Tab-separated table of C-alpha atoms in Angstrom:
chain	number	residue	atom	x	y	z
A	14	MET	CA	-167.928	96.024	-6.037
A	15	MET	CA	-167.760	99.773	-6.482
A	16	ASN	CA	-166.173	100.276	-3.060
A	17	GLY	CA	-163.623	97.587	-3.853
A	18	GLY	CA	-162.794	99.342	-7.129
A	19	LEU	CA	-162.330	102.691	-5.381
A	20	ARG	CA	-160.098	101.151	-2.740
A	21	TYR	CA	-157.998	99.538	-5.462
A	22	GLN	CA	-157.655	102.810	-7.378
A	23	PHE	CA	-156.773	104.689	-4.177
A	24	ALA	CA	-154.147	102.087	-3.253
A	25	ARG	CA	-152.462	102.585	-6.644
A	26	LEU	CA	-151.955	106.315	-6.055
A	27	SER	CA	-148.642	107.718	-4.866
A	28	ILE	CA	-148.500	109.100	-1.324
A	29	ALA	CA	-148.768	112.661	-2.669
A	30	GLU	CA	-151.798	111.787	-4.815
A	31	LYS	CA	-153.441	110.181	-1.770
A	32	LEU	CA	-152.869	113.363	0.231
A	33	ILE	CA	-154.363	115.419	-2.587
A	34	ALA	CA	-157.427	113.148	-2.753
A	35	VAL	CA	-157.955	113.352	1.031
A	36	ASN	CA	-157.570	117.139	1.015
A	37	VAL	CA	-160.104	117.548	-1.795
A	38	LEU	CA	-162.574	115.168	-0.127
A	39	ILE	CA	-162.370	117.003	3.203
A	40	PHE	CA	-162.755	120.353	1.415
A	41	LEU	CA	-165.951	119.134	-0.259
A	42	LEU	CA	-167.379	117.564	2.918
A	43	ASN	CA	-166.615	120.679	4.940
A	44	GLY	CA	-168.337	122.852	2.348
A	45	LEU	CA	-171.382	120.584	2.238
A	46	SER	CA	-171.718	120.488	6.021
A	47	GLY	CA	-171.675	124.277	6.131
A	48	ALA	CA	-174.225	124.623	3.312
A	49	LEU	CA	-176.647	121.884	4.398
A	50	LEU	CA	-176.351	121.989	8.193
A	51	GLY	CA	-175.288	125.574	8.695
A	52	TYR	CA	-172.458	124.269	10.863
A	53	SER	CA	-168.843	123.484	10.044
A	54	PHE	CA	-167.010	120.859	12.068
A	55	SER	CA	-163.667	122.207	10.872
A	56	LYS	CA	-163.040	124.556	13.804
A	57	TRP	CA	-162.121	121.536	15.933
A	58	PHE	CA	-159.266	120.801	13.530
A	59	HIS	CA	-157.936	124.310	12.800
A	60	LEU	CA	-154.736	125.316	14.594
A	61	PRO	CA	-155.763	128.047	17.071
A	62	LYS	CA	-153.459	130.997	17.665
A	63	ASP	CA	-153.773	130.807	21.452
A	64	PHE	CA	-151.343	128.360	23.035
A	65	PHE	CA	-153.753	127.226	25.736
A	66	GLU	CA	-156.470	126.552	23.167
A	67	PHE	CA	-153.908	124.471	21.276
A	68	LEU	CA	-153.250	122.378	24.399
A	69	VAL	CA	-156.945	121.417	24.379
A	70	GLN	CA	-156.729	120.194	20.762
A	71	PRO	CA	-153.081	119.200	20.140
A	72	TRP	CA	-154.055	117.126	17.076
A	73	SER	CA	-154.606	120.412	15.262
A	74	LEU	CA	-150.821	120.706	14.757
A	75	VAL	CA	-151.352	118.230	11.890
A	76	THR	CA	-155.084	118.339	11.097
A	77	TYR	CA	-155.072	122.058	10.242
A	78	SER	CA	-153.368	121.163	6.983
A	79	PHE	CA	-156.416	119.278	5.640
A	80	PHE	CA	-158.672	122.356	5.720
A	81	HIS	CA	-158.493	125.296	3.338
A	82	ALA	CA	-159.895	128.812	3.287
A	83	GLY	CA	-161.284	128.653	-0.233
A	84	LEU	CA	-161.128	127.130	-3.696
A	85	GLY	CA	-158.078	129.134	-4.768
A	86	HIS	CA	-156.249	128.184	-1.583
A	87	ILE	CA	-156.637	124.437	-2.041
A	88	PHE	CA	-156.209	124.572	-5.838
A	89	TRP	CA	-152.741	126.149	-5.774
A	90	ASN	CA	-151.560	124.087	-2.819
A	91	MET	CA	-152.536	120.821	-4.499
A	92	ILE	CA	-151.142	121.814	-7.916
A	93	ILE	CA	-147.749	122.721	-6.428
A	94	LEU	CA	-147.766	119.586	-4.260
A	95	TYR	CA	-148.470	117.395	-7.280
A	96	PHE	CA	-145.598	118.720	-9.409
A	97	ALA	CA	-143.093	118.999	-6.534
A	98	SER	CA	-143.891	115.451	-5.417
A	99	ARG	CA	-143.219	114.040	-8.892
A	100	ILE	CA	-139.636	115.287	-8.672
A	101	PHE	CA	-139.285	114.238	-5.024
A	102	LEU	CA	-140.578	110.691	-5.529
A	103	ASN	CA	-138.222	110.166	-8.462
A	104	LEU	CA	-135.377	110.707	-6.003
A	105	PHE	CA	-136.581	109.199	-2.734
A	106	ASP	CA	-139.150	106.818	-1.305
A	107	GLU	CA	-142.582	107.604	0.143
A	108	GLN	CA	-141.425	107.310	3.755
A	109	ARG	CA	-138.990	110.176	3.302
A	110	PHE	CA	-141.701	112.187	1.545
A	111	ILE	CA	-143.968	111.708	4.578
A	112	ASN	CA	-141.145	112.892	6.846
A	113	VAL	CA	-140.516	116.093	4.912
A	114	TYR	CA	-144.201	116.907	4.386
A	115	PHE	CA	-145.435	116.360	7.945
A	116	LEU	CA	-142.340	117.699	9.717
A	117	GLY	CA	-142.730	120.817	7.559
A	118	LEU	CA	-146.384	121.100	8.596
A	119	MET	CA	-145.540	120.763	12.285
A	120	LEU	CA	-142.646	123.229	12.243
A	121	GLY	CA	-144.794	125.682	10.298
A	122	GLY	CA	-147.597	125.277	12.831
A	123	LEU	CA	-145.223	125.813	15.760
A	124	LEU	CA	-143.849	129.012	14.205
A	125	PHE	CA	-147.435	130.199	13.705
A	126	LEU	CA	-148.134	129.624	17.414
A	127	LEU	CA	-144.887	131.347	18.343
A	128	SER	CA	-145.650	134.375	16.187
A	129	TYR	CA	-149.040	134.953	17.799
A	130	ASN	CA	-147.880	134.393	21.374
A	131	VAL	CA	-144.517	136.153	21.386
A	132	PHE	CA	-144.747	139.036	18.915
A	133	PRO	CA	-147.051	141.727	20.384
A	134	THR	CA	-147.988	143.249	17.016
A	135	LEU	CA	-149.796	140.030	16.073
A	136	VAL	CA	-151.687	139.330	19.299
A	137	ASN	CA	-154.785	141.333	18.400
A	138	SER	CA	-155.379	139.442	15.156
A	139	ASN	CA	-158.208	136.938	15.563
A	140	THR	CA	-157.416	134.005	13.308
A	141	ALA	CA	-156.545	130.314	13.123
A	142	LEU	CA	-154.184	128.510	10.779
A	143	VAL	CA	-155.502	126.315	7.959
A	144	GLY	CA	-154.031	124.924	4.754
A	145	ALA	CA	-151.265	122.579	3.595
A	146	SER	CA	-148.913	125.367	2.518
A	147	ALA	CA	-146.215	124.637	5.140
A	148	GLY	CA	-145.986	120.977	4.072
A	149	VAL	CA	-146.119	121.882	0.384
A	150	ASN	CA	-143.352	124.460	0.884
A	151	ALA	CA	-141.252	121.868	2.722
A	152	VAL	CA	-141.447	119.437	-0.209
A	153	LEU	CA	-140.850	122.108	-2.843
A	154	ILE	CA	-137.922	123.772	-1.075
A	155	PHE	CA	-136.458	120.306	-0.372
A	156	VAL	CA	-136.154	119.541	-4.099
A	157	CYS	CA	-134.980	123.099	-4.789
A	158	ALA	CA	-132.185	122.656	-2.249
A	159	TYR	CA	-131.272	119.062	-3.146
A	160	ILE	CA	-131.005	119.561	-6.915
A	161	PRO	CA	-130.830	123.382	-7.207
A	162	ASN	CA	-129.499	123.461	-10.770
A	163	GLN	CA	-132.191	121.156	-12.172
A	164	GLU	CA	-134.270	123.042	-14.747
A	165	VAL	CA	-138.056	122.706	-14.929
A	166	ARG	CA	-140.539	123.998	-17.476
A	167	VAL	CA	-142.699	126.895	-16.259
A	168	ILE	CA	-145.272	127.814	-18.925
A	169	PHE	CA	-143.051	128.956	-21.842
A	170	PHE	CA	-139.531	128.828	-20.436
A	171	ASN	CA	-137.137	126.734	-18.349
A	172	ILE	CA	-135.986	127.874	-14.932
A	173	LYS	CA	-133.632	126.416	-12.346
A	174	LEU	CA	-135.251	125.096	-9.192
A	175	TRP	CA	-133.241	127.306	-6.850
A	176	TYR	CA	-134.703	130.421	-8.521
A	177	ILE	CA	-138.198	129.145	-7.707
A	178	GLY	CA	-137.245	128.430	-4.099
A	179	VAL	CA	-135.732	131.888	-3.571
A	180	ALA	CA	-138.749	133.577	-5.197
A	181	LEU	CA	-141.199	131.796	-2.856
A	182	VAL	CA	-139.229	132.689	0.278
A	183	VAL	CA	-138.824	136.328	-0.800
A	184	LYS	CA	-142.564	136.512	-1.541
A	185	ASP	CA	-143.439	135.397	1.985
A	186	LEU	CA	-140.914	137.783	3.543
A	187	VAL	CA	-142.367	140.714	1.565
A	188	LEU	CA	-145.952	139.832	2.536
A	189	ILE	CA	-144.956	139.527	6.214
A	190	GLY	CA	-143.246	142.927	5.979
A	191	MET	CA	-146.450	144.398	4.533
A	192	GLY	CA	-148.512	142.896	7.369
A	193	ASP	CA	-150.409	140.578	5.007
A	194	ASN	CA	-151.209	137.090	6.432
A	195	ILE	CA	-148.324	137.268	8.879
A	196	GLY	CA	-149.195	134.055	10.710
A	197	GLY	CA	-149.594	132.135	7.460
A	198	GLY	CA	-146.336	133.574	6.173
A	199	MET	CA	-144.516	132.418	9.299
A	200	ALA	CA	-145.909	128.907	8.768
A	201	HIS	CA	-144.754	128.989	5.131
A	202	LEU	CA	-141.247	129.983	6.205
A	203	GLY	CA	-141.202	127.234	8.826
A	204	GLY	CA	-142.006	124.629	6.192
A	205	ALA	CA	-139.445	126.087	3.795
A	206	PHE	CA	-136.760	126.064	6.493
A	207	LEU	CA	-137.463	122.404	7.314
A	208	GLY	CA	-137.279	121.422	3.637
A	209	TYR	CA	-133.991	123.267	3.121
A	210	VAL	CA	-132.263	121.895	6.223
A	211	TYR	CA	-133.527	118.351	5.554
A	212	ALA	CA	-132.187	118.419	1.993
A	213	ARG	CA	-128.781	119.847	2.856
A	214	GLN	CA	-128.297	117.435	5.756
A	215	LEU	CA	-129.382	114.491	3.631
A	216	PHE	CA	-126.864	115.543	1.010
A	217	LYS	CA	-124.225	115.147	3.743
A	218	GLY	CA	-125.578	111.697	4.644
A	219	ASN	CA	-127.634	112.769	7.691
A	220	ASP	CA	-131.338	111.882	7.686
A	221	ILE	CA	-132.835	114.254	10.274
A	222	GLY	CA	-136.224	112.560	9.890
A	223	ALA	CA	-135.028	109.096	10.970
A	224	GLY	CA	-136.402	109.569	14.486
A	225	PHE	CA	-139.782	110.599	13.091
A	226	THR	CA	-139.854	107.420	10.988
A	227	THR	CA	-139.143	105.324	14.082
A	228	LEU	CA	-141.914	107.117	15.995
A	229	ARG	CA	-144.455	106.597	13.217
A	230	ASN	CA	-143.568	102.926	12.885
A	231	GLY	CA	-143.842	102.458	16.640
A	232	ILE	CA	-147.321	104.019	16.708
A	233	ALA	CA	-148.429	101.945	13.709
A	234	ASN	CA	-147.170	98.717	15.281
A	235	PHE	CA	-148.938	99.543	18.550
A	236	PHE	CA	-152.314	99.637	16.802
A	237	LYS	CA	-151.692	96.572	14.627
A	238	PRO	CA	-153.637	93.456	15.706
A	239	ARG	CA	-151.290	90.902	17.204
A	240	GLU	CA	-150.864	87.765	15.136
A	241	LYS	CA	-151.058	84.355	16.723
A	242	LYS	CA	-147.687	82.686	16.912
A	243	ALA	CA	-147.325	79.675	14.662
A	244	PRO	CA	-145.983	76.409	16.126
A	245	LEU	CA	-142.210	76.337	16.201
A	246	LYS	CA	-140.528	74.367	13.447
A	247	THR	CA	-136.943	73.339	13.033
A	248	VAL	CA	-135.559	74.339	9.671
A	249	TYR	CA	-131.988	73.751	8.547
A	250	LYS	CA	-130.686	76.219	6.050
A	251	ASN	CA	-127.446	77.754	4.912
A	252	ARG	CA	-128.258	81.158	6.375
A	253	ALA	CA	-124.782	82.603	5.985
A	254	SER	CA	-124.750	82.320	2.219
A	255	THR	CA	-128.314	83.667	1.884
A	256	THR	CA	-127.645	86.657	4.123
A	257	SER	CA	-124.391	87.555	2.473
A	258	LYS	CA	-125.968	87.430	-0.982
A	259	ALA	CA	-128.857	89.658	0.140
A	260	ASP	CA	-126.446	92.124	1.728
A	261	TYR	CA	-124.313	92.170	-1.416
A	262	ASP	CA	-127.336	92.836	-3.644
A	263	LYS	CA	-128.534	95.609	-1.337
A	264	GLN	CA	-125.118	97.267	-1.251
A	265	ALA	CA	-124.796	97.080	-5.035
A	266	LYS	CA	-128.252	98.621	-5.481
A	267	GLN	CA	-127.526	101.450	-3.018
A	268	LYS	CA	-124.175	102.140	-4.690
A	269	LYS	CA	-125.910	102.541	-8.051
A	270	ILE	CA	-128.580	104.818	-6.516
A	271	ASP	CA	-125.889	107.003	-4.920
A	272	SER	CA	-124.029	107.358	-8.213
A	273	ILE	CA	-127.242	108.388	-10.002
A	274	LEU	CA	-128.068	110.957	-7.291
A	275	ASP	CA	-124.535	112.371	-7.573
A	276	LYS	CA	-125.051	112.713	-11.311
A	277	ILE	CA	-128.356	114.543	-10.748
A	278	SER	CA	-126.801	116.983	-8.270
A	279	LYS	CA	-123.993	117.799	-10.730
A	280	SER	CA	-125.760	117.769	-14.108
A	281	GLY	CA	-129.507	117.739	-13.404
A	282	TYR	CA	-132.208	115.117	-13.725
A	283	GLU	CA	-132.424	115.443	-17.514
A	284	SER	CA	-128.829	114.249	-17.862
A	285	LEU	CA	-129.902	110.750	-16.838
A	286	SER	CA	-130.380	108.045	-19.425
A	287	LYS	CA	-133.761	106.348	-19.762
A	288	GLU	CA	-132.304	103.252	-18.072
A	289	GLU	CA	-131.099	105.323	-15.089
A	290	LYS	CA	-134.456	107.091	-14.750
A	291	ASP	CA	-136.322	103.775	-14.846
A	292	PHE	CA	-133.952	102.237	-12.283
A	293	LEU	CA	-134.376	105.207	-9.904
A	294	PHE	CA	-138.151	105.148	-10.273
A	295	LYS	CA	-138.355	101.393	-9.580
A	296	ALA	CA	-135.983	101.674	-6.624
A	297	GLY	CA	-138.172	104.366	-5.065
A	298	LYS	CA	-141.284	102.202	-5.454
A	299	GLU	CA	-139.582	99.134	-3.958
A	300	ASP	CA	-138.363	101.093	-0.925
């Protein structure tokens, strides 16, 4: 009964909240394994700096993001992910969130590998990449680039999103220039770059993550158990009228969503009426 209740509660979470829950659980399990067994299994999931080591464990291009270096590391990543995702998921559906988050992680990981295998000043540093920062940066910079003039409350004052985005990028550039966590900084910039480009292209009507969605769906369908085909039945139905009505409803819904998004980009999220906010939220859930 308890397991059923937990599964139900987990299913009700948004995709970002599920990612946060999984990250926290893995952080706790990894800490317990180190304390009780004196051995941490996490090294098999960290992204190694050496390219040939990476070829032995290619899954680490994604799995590195579920492991963190300490309590402060995971705390700030999950806090930023939570608040950035609330804005993101009010604009778009969970599938697009997955695209931005995981493509940001992978690009960040690839830039980390590049930095340690191409730039000679970094070769002697013995480290591996961990943490969700590249994916978190991708989501945050995405919303900063898509609705740059939207103001958010930061402690005691309001600030436009684009100021936050610029500050984070400048921070990473300064730390890289000082030689502090260069590999991690490169991963952060990779995630930020993905988020920015994705947002600006989407604003022009180009979804650069469409191929990634197709790939994920193909992999998911491959592992789905095949259903037995039901006996064929002949059914007579006015399909033309049904299809046209469905298409009309879908077009009308998308037109309303587009007009609301245009309003957000021009005047900010707070300019929406309660009805518009509710409509956008429900549309994102349905998609």
